[in-house]
CSV table of C-alpha atoms in Angstrom, one decimal:
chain,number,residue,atom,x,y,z
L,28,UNK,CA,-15.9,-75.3,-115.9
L,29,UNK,CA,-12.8,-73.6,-114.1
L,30,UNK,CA,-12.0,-73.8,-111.1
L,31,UNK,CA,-11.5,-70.2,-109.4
L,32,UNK,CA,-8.3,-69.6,-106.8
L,33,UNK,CA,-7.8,-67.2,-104.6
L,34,UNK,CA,-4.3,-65.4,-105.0
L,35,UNK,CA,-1.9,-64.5,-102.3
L,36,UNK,CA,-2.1,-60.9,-101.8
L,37,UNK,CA,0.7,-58.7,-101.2
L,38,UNK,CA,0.2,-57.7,-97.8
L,39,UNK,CA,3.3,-55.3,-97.5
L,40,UNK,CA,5.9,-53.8,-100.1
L,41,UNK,CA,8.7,-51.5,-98.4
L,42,UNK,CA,9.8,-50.7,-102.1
L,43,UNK,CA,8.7,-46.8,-101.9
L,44,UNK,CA,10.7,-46.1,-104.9
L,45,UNK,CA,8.4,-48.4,-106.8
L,46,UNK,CA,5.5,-47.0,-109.0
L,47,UNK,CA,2.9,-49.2,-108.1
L,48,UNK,CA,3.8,-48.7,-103.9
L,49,UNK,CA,1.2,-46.4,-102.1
L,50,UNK,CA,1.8,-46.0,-98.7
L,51,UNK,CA,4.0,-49.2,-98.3
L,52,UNK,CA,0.9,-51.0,-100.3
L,53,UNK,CA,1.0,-52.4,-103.8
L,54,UNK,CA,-1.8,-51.1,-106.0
L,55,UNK,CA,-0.6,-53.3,-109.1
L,56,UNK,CA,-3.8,-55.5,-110.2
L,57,UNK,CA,-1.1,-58.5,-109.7
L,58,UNK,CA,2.5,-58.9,-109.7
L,59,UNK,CA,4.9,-61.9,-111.0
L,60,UNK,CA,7.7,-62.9,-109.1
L,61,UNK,CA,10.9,-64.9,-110.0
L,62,UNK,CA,14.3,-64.7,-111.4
L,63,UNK,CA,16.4,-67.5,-112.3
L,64,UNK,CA,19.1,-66.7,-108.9
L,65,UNK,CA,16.2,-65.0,-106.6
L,66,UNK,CA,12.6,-64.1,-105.8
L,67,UNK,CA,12.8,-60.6,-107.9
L,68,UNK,CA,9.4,-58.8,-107.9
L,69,UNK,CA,9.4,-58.3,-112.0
L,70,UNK,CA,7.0,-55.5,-111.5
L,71,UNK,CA,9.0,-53.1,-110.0
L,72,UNK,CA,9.5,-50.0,-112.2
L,73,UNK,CA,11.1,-46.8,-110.7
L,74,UNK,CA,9.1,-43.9,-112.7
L,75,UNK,CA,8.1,-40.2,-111.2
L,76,UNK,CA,4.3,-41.4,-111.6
L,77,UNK,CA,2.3,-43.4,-109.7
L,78,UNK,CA,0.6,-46.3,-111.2
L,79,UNK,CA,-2.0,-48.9,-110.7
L,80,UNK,CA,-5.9,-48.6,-109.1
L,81,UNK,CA,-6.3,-47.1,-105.9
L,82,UNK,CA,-9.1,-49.2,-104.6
L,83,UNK,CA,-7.1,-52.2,-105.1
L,84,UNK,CA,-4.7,-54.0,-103.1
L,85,UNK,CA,-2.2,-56.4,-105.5
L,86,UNK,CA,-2.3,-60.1,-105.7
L,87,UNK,CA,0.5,-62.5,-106.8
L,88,UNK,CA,-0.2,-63.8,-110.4
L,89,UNK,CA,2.3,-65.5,-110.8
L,90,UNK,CA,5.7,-66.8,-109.1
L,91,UNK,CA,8.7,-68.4,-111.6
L,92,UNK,CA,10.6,-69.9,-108.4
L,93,UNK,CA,9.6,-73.2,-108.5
L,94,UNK,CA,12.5,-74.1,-105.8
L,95,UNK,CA,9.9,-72.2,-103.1
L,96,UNK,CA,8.2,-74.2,-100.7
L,97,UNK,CA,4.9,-71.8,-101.1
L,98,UNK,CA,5.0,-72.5,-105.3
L,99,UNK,CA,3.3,-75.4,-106.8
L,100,UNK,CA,2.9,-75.5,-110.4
L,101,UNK,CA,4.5,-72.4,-110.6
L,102,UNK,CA,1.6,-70.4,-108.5
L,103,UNK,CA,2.4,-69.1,-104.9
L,104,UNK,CA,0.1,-70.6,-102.1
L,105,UNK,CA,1.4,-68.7,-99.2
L,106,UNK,CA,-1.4,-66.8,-97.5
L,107,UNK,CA,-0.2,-63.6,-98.1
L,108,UNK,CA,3.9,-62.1,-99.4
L,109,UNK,CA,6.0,-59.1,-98.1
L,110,UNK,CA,8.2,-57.3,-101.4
L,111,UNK,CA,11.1,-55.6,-100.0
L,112,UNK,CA,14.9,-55.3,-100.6
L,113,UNK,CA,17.2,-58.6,-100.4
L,114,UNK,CA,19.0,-59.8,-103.2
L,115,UNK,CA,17.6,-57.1,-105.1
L,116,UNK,CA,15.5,-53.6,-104.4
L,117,UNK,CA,12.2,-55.6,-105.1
L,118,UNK,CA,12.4,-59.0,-103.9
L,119,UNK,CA,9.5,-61.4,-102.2
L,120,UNK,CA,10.9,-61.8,-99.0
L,121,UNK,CA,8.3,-64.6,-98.1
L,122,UNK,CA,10.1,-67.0,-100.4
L,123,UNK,CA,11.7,-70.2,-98.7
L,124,UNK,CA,13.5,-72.5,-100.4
L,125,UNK,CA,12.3,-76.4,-100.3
């Protein structure tokens, strides 16, 4: 038997060029974060569509930045993220490094 988790969700995302961004809400079904230099949000895409499911509101995945004091075993465990610009033009700017 598994055991079930529930994933952060991504409770803001200021990326409005994004195709998944609604409203300052992601409507991705989940989102991976993580870049080998900073917390990039790796599904970002800049189309002229919108994408993703209304009804939902996104949920991190999976996050790649081990060095973050919310990751263990490369999953994020911080109640909830913010995606905006930092580094980058999609980055998670709840990631702190250990």
């Amino acid at each position: 038997m598994t055991a079930s988790m529930e994933m952060p969700r991504v409770q803001e995302c200021a990326v409005r060029s994004c195709a998944y961004n609604h409203t300052n809400d992601c409507h991705a079904f989940a989102i991976t974060i993580g870049s080998s230099d900073h917390a990039h949000c790796h599904t970002f895409i800049e189309l002229p569509v919108r994408g993703g499911v209304e009804q939902l509101i996104a949920q991190v995945g999976a996050c790649q930045r081990a060095d973050c004091r919310h990751n263990s075993d490369l999953e994020c465990h911080a109640p909830a993220i913010t995606v905006g610009p930092e580094m980058d033009m999609a980055d998670c700017q709840t990631y702190a490094s250990r």
